[in-house]
Short mmCIF file of C-alpha atoms and ligand atoms in Angstrom, two decimals:
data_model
loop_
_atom_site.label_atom_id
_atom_site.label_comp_id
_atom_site.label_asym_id
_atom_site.label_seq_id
_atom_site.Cartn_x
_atom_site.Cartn_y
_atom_site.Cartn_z
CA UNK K 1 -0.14 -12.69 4.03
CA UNK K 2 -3.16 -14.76 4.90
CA UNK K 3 -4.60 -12.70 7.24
CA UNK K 4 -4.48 -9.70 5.66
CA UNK K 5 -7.91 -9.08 4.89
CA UNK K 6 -8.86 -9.57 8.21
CA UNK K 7 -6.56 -7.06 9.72
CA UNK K 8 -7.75 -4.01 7.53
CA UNK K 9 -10.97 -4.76 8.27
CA UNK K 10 -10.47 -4.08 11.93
CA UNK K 11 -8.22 -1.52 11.09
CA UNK K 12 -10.80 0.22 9.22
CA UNK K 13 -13.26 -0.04 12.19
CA UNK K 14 -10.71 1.80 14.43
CA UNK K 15 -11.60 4.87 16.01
CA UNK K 16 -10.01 8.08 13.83
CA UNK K 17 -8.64 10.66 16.24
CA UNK K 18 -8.48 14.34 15.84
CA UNK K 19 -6.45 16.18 13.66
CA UNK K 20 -3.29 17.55 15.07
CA UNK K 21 -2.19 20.00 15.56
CA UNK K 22 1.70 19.36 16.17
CA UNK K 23 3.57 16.32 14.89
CA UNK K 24 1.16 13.32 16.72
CA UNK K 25 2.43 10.05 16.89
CA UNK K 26 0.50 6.81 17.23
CA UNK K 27 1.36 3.93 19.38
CA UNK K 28 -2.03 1.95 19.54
CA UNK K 29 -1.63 -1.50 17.42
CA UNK K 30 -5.09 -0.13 15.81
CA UNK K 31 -4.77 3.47 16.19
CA UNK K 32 -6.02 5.48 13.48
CA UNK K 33 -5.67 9.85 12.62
CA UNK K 34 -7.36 12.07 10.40
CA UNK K 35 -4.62 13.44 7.87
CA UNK K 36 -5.24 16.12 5.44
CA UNK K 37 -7.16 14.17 2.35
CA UNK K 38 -6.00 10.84 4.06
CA UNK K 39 -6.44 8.74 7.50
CA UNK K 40 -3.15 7.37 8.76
CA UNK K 41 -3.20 3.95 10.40
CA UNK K 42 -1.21 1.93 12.16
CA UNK K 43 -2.44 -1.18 11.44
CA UNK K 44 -0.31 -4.26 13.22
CA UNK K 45 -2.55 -6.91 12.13
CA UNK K 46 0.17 -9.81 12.32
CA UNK K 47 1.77 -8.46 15.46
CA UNK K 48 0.73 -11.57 17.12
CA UNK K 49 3.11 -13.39 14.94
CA UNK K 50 6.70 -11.67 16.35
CA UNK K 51 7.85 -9.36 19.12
CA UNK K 52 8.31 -5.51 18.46
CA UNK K 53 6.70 -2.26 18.57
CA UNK K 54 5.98 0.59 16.24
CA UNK K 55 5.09 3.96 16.16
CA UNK K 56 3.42 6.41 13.28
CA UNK K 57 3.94 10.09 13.43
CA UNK K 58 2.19 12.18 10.95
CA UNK K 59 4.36 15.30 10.25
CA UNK K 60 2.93 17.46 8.04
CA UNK K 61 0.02 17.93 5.35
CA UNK K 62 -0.24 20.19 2.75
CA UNK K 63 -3.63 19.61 0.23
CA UNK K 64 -3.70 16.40 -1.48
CA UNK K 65 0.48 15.88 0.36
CA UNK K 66 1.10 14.30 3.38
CA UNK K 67 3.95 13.58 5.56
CA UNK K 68 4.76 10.62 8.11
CA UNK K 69 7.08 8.24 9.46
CA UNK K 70 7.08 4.68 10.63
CA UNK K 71 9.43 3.79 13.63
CA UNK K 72 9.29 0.00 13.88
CA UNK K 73 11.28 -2.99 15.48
CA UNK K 74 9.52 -6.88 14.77
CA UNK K 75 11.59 -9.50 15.63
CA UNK K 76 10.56 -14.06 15.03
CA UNK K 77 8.43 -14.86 12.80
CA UNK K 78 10.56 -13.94 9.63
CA UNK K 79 7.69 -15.09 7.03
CA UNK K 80 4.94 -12.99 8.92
CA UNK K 81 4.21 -9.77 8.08
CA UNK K 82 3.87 -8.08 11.04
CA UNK K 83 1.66 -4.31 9.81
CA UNK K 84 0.96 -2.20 7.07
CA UNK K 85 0.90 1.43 8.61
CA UNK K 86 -0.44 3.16 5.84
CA UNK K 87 -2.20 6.44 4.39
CA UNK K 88 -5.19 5.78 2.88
CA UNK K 89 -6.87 8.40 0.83
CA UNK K 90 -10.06 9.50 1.67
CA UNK K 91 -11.83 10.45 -1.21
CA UNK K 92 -9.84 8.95 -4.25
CA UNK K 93 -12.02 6.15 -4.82
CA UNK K 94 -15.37 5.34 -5.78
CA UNK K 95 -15.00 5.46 -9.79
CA UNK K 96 -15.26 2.95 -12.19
CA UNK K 97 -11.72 1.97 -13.82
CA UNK K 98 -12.91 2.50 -17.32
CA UNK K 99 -13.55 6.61 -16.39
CA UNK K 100 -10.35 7.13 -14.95
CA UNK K 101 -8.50 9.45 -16.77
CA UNK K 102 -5.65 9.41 -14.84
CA UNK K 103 -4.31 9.09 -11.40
CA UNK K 104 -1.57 10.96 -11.24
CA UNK K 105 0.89 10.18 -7.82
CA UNK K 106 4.09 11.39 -5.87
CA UNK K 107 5.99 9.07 -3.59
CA UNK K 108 9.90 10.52 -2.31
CA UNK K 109 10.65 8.36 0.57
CA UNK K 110 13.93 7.10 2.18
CA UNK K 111 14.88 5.03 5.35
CA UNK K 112 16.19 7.32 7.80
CA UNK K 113 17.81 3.90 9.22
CA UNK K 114 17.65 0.49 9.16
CA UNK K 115 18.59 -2.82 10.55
CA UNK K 116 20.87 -5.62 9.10
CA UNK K 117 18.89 -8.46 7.75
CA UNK K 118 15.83 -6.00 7.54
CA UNK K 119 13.01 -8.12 5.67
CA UNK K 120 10.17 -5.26 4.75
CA UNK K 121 8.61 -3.75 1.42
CA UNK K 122 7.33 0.02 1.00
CA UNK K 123 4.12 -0.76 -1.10
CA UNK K 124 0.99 0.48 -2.16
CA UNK K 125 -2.24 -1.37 -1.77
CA UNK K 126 -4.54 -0.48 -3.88
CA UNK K 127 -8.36 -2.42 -3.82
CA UNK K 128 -11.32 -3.17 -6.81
CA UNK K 129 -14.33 -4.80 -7.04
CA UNK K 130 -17.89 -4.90 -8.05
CA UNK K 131 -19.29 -2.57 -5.99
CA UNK K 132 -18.94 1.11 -6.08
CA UNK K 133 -17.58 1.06 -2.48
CA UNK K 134 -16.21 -1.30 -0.39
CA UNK K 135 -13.30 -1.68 2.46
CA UNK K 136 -10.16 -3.34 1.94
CA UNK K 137 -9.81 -6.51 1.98
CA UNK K 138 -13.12 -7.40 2.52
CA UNK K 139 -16.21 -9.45 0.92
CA UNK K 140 -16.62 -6.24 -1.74
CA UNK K 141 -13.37 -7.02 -3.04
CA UNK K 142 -11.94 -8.49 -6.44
CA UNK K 143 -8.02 -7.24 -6.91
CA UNK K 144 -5.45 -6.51 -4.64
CA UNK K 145 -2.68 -4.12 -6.72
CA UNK K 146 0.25 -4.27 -5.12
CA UNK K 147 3.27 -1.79 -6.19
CA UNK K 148 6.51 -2.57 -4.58
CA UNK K 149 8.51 0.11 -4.64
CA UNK K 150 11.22 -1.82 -2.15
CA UNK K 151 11.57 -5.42 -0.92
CA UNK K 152 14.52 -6.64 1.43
CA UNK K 153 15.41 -9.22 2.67
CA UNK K 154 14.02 -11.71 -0.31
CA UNK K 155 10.66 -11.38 0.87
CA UNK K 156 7.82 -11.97 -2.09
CA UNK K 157 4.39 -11.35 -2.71
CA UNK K 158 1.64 -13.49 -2.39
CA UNK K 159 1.43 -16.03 -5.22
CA UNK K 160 4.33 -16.61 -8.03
CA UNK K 161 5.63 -14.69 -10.59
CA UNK K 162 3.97 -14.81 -13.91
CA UNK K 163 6.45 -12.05 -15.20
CA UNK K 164 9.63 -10.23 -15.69
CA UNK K 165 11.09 -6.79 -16.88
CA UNK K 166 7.60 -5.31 -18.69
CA UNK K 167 8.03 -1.82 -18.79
CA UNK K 168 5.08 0.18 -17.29
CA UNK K 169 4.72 4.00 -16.96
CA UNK K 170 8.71 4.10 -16.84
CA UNK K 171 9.60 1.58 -14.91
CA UNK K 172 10.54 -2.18 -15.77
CA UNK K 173 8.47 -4.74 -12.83
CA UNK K 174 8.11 -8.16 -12.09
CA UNK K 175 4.43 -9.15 -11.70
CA UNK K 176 3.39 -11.80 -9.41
CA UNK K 177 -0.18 -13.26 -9.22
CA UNK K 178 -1.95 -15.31 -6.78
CA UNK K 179 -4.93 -15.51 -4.70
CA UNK K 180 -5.66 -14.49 -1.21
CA UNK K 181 -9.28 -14.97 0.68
CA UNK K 182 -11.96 -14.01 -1.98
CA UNK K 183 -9.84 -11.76 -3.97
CA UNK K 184 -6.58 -11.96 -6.77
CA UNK K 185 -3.30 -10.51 -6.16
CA UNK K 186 -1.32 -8.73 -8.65
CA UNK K 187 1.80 -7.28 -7.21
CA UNK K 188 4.59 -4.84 -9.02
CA UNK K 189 7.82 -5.90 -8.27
CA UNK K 190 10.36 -2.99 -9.06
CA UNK K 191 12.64 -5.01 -11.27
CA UNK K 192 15.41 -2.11 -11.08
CA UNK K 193 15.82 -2.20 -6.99
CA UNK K 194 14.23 0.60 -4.88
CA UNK K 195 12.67 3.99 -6.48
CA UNK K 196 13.00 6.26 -3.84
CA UNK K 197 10.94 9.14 -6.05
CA UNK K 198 8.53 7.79 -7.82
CA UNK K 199 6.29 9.70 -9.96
CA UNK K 200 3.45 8.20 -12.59
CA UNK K 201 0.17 8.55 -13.47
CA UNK K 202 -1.39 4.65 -11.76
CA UNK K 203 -3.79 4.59 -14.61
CA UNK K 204 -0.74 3.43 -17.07
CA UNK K 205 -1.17 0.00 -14.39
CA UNK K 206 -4.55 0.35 -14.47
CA UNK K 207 -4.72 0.31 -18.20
CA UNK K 208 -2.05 -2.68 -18.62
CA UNK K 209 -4.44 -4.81 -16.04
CA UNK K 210 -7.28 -3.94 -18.22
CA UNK K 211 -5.48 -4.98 -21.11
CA UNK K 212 -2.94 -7.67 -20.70
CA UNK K 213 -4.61 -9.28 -17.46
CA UNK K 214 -8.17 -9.66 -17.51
CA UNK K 215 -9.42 -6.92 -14.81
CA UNK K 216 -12.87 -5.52 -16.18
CA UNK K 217 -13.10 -2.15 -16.67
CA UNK K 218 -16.17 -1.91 -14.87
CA UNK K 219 -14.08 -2.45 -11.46
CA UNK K 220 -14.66 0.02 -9.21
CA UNK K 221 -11.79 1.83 -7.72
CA UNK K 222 -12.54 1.03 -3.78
CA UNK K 223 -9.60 1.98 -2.00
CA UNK K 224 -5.46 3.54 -2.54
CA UNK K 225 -3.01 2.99 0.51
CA UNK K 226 0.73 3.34 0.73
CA UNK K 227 2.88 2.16 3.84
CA UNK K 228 5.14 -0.52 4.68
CA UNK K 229 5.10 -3.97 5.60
CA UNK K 230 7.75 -4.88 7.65
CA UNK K 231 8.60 -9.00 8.54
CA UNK K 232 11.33 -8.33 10.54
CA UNK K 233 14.46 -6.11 11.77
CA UNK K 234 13.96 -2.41 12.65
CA UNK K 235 14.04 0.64 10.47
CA UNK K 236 12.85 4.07 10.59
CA UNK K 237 10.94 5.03 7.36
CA UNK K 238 10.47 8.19 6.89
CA UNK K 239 7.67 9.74 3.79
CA UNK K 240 9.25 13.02 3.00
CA UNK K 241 5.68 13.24 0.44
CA UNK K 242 3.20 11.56 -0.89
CA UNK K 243 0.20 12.25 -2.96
CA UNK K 244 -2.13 10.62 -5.29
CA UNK K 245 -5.48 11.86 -7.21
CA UNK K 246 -7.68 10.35 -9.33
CA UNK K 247 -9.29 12.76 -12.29
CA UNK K 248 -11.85 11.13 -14.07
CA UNK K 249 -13.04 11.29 -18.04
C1 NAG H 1 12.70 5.13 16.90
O1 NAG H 1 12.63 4.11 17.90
C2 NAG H 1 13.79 3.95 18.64
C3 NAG H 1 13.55 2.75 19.56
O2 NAG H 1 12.38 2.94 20.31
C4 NAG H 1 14.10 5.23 19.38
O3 NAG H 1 15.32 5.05 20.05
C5 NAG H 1 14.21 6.38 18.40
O4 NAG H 1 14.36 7.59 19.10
C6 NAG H 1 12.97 6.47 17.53
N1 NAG H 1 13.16 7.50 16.54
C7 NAG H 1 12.18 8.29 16.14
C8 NAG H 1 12.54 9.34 15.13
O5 NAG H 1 11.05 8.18 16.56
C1 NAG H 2 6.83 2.90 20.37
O1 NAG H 2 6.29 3.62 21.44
C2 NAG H 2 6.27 2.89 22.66
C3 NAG H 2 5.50 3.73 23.65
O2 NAG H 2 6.07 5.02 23.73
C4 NAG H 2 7.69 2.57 23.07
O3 NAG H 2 7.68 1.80 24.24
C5 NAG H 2 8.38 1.79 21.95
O4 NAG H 2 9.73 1.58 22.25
C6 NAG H 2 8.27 2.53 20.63
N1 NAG H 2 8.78 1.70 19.56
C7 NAG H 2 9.55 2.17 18.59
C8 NAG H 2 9.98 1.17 17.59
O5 NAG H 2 9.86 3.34 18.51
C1 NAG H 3 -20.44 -9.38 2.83
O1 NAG H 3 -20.36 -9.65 4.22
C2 NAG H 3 -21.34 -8.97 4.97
C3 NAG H 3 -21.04 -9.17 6.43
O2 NAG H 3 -20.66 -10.49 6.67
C4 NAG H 3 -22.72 -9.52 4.56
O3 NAG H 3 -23.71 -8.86 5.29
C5 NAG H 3 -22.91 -9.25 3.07
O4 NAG H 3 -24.12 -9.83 2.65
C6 NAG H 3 -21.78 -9.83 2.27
N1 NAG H 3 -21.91 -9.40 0.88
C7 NAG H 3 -21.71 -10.21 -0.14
C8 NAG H 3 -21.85 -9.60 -1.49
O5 NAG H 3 -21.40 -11.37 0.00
C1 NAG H 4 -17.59 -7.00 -16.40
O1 NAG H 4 -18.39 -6.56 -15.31
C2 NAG H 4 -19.73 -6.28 -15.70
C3 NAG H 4 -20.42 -5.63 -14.50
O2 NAG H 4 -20.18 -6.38 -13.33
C4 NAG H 4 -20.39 -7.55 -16.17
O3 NAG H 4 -21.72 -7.28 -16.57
C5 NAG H 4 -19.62 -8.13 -17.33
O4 NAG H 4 -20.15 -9.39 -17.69
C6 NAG H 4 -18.15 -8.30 -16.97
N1 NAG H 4 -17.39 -8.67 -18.15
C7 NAG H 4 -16.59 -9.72 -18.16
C8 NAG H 4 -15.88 -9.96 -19.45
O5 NAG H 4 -16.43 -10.44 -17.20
#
């Protein structure tokens, strides 16, 4: 978990290609393609940790929805995480927490298969910091919010778990906090097992990390991605929809 930061950073120097205009799938470890209202990467920063493959086909996108799936196989290296092929939204971003109103999102995903043993989380990623914008995991960065909306396998987030069972926008979590490079970590843990269709508004997390942790409201939203982060086995994911937006005050 580590190296994350240094991953997305390359990852978000990639070259984007064209839009499709039939399903496209990317093989490229770095390989990036415009998506609707969102860029789909693939991402395999810890690659060089294991041995696999993976692929990212973008299916479909419909306004602020977007289709995809993640065909991936990692094997050694069972602590590493081996990618986060992800959808990042393109223009969702750039506001200061405090004049969010809300952030309403859509997430109905399932694995189409997947491995025994499989060790991988379906997540989002979503960035702050001081400066209006800033990449990922980079020097512009303050929090990493992690939302878990799966984790087999007994992996865990960075850090330890400060929490248990607080009921957020629905849903009871685990939070776990910790540091990584120049920025915190605070990671959702569904404490319920897997939602499969998950539908809040993110400012109800935004809100309780205003309130019960600290985070300054003058944050700036920087970045929202969703994907998977797979250690090891094989599975293919596959994001019937997704969606996010971010209204402000
Ligand atoms: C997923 O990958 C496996 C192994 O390469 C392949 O057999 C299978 O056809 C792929 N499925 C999809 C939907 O891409
Ligand atoms: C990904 O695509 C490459 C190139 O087509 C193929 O060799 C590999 O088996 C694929 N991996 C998966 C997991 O589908
Ligand atoms: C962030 O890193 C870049 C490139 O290394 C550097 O130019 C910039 O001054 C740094 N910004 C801050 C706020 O440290
Ligand atoms: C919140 O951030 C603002 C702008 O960066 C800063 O002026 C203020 O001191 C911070 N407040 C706290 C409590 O850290």
């Amino acid at each position: 978990m580590h190296l994350f930061g240094l991953s997305v950073f390359i990852a978000t120097a990639a070259v984007v290609l064209a839009a499709p205009s039939a399903p496209q799938t990317l093989t490229g470890a770095f390989d990036c393609l415009a998506a609707g209202a969102y860029t789909l990467c693939q991402n395999q920063w810890g690659a060089f940790a294991g041995v696999g493959s993976q692929n990212s086909t973008l299916l479909s996108t419909n306004g602020n929805k977007v289709s995809w799936t993640t065909n991936w196989t990692w094997a050694e290296g069972p602590n590493n995480v081996k990618s986060y092929a992800n959808v990042i939204h393109n223009t969702a971003k750039g506001m200061m927490l405090k004049d969010i109103k809300t952030a309403p999102t859509n997430w109905i995903w399932q694995y189409k298969s997947e491995s025994e043993g499989i060790r991988a989380d379906v997540s989002y990623d979503i960035w702050t910091g001081v400066p209006q914008v800033g990449d990922p995991a980079t020097n512009a960065s303050s929090y990493e919010i992690m939302i878990w909306l799966s984790g087999l396998g007994g992996i865990q987030p960075v850090g330890s778990q400060i929490l248990s069972n607080i009921e957020i926008a629905g849903h009871e979590w685990n939070l776990w906090k910790g540091p990584n490079a120049n920025w915190e970590v605070l990671s959702f843990v569904s404490a319920k097992g897997e939602i499969r269709d998950f539908d809040i508004d993110l400012n109800k997390i935004f809100e309780y990390l205003i309130e019960n942790q600290g985070v300054n409201s003058t944050q700036y939203l920087q970045a929202i991605q969703t994907g998977t982060e797979p250690f090891v086995g094989s599975a293919l994911l596959y994001i019937e929809s997704f969606s996010v937006d971010v209204k402000t005050k």
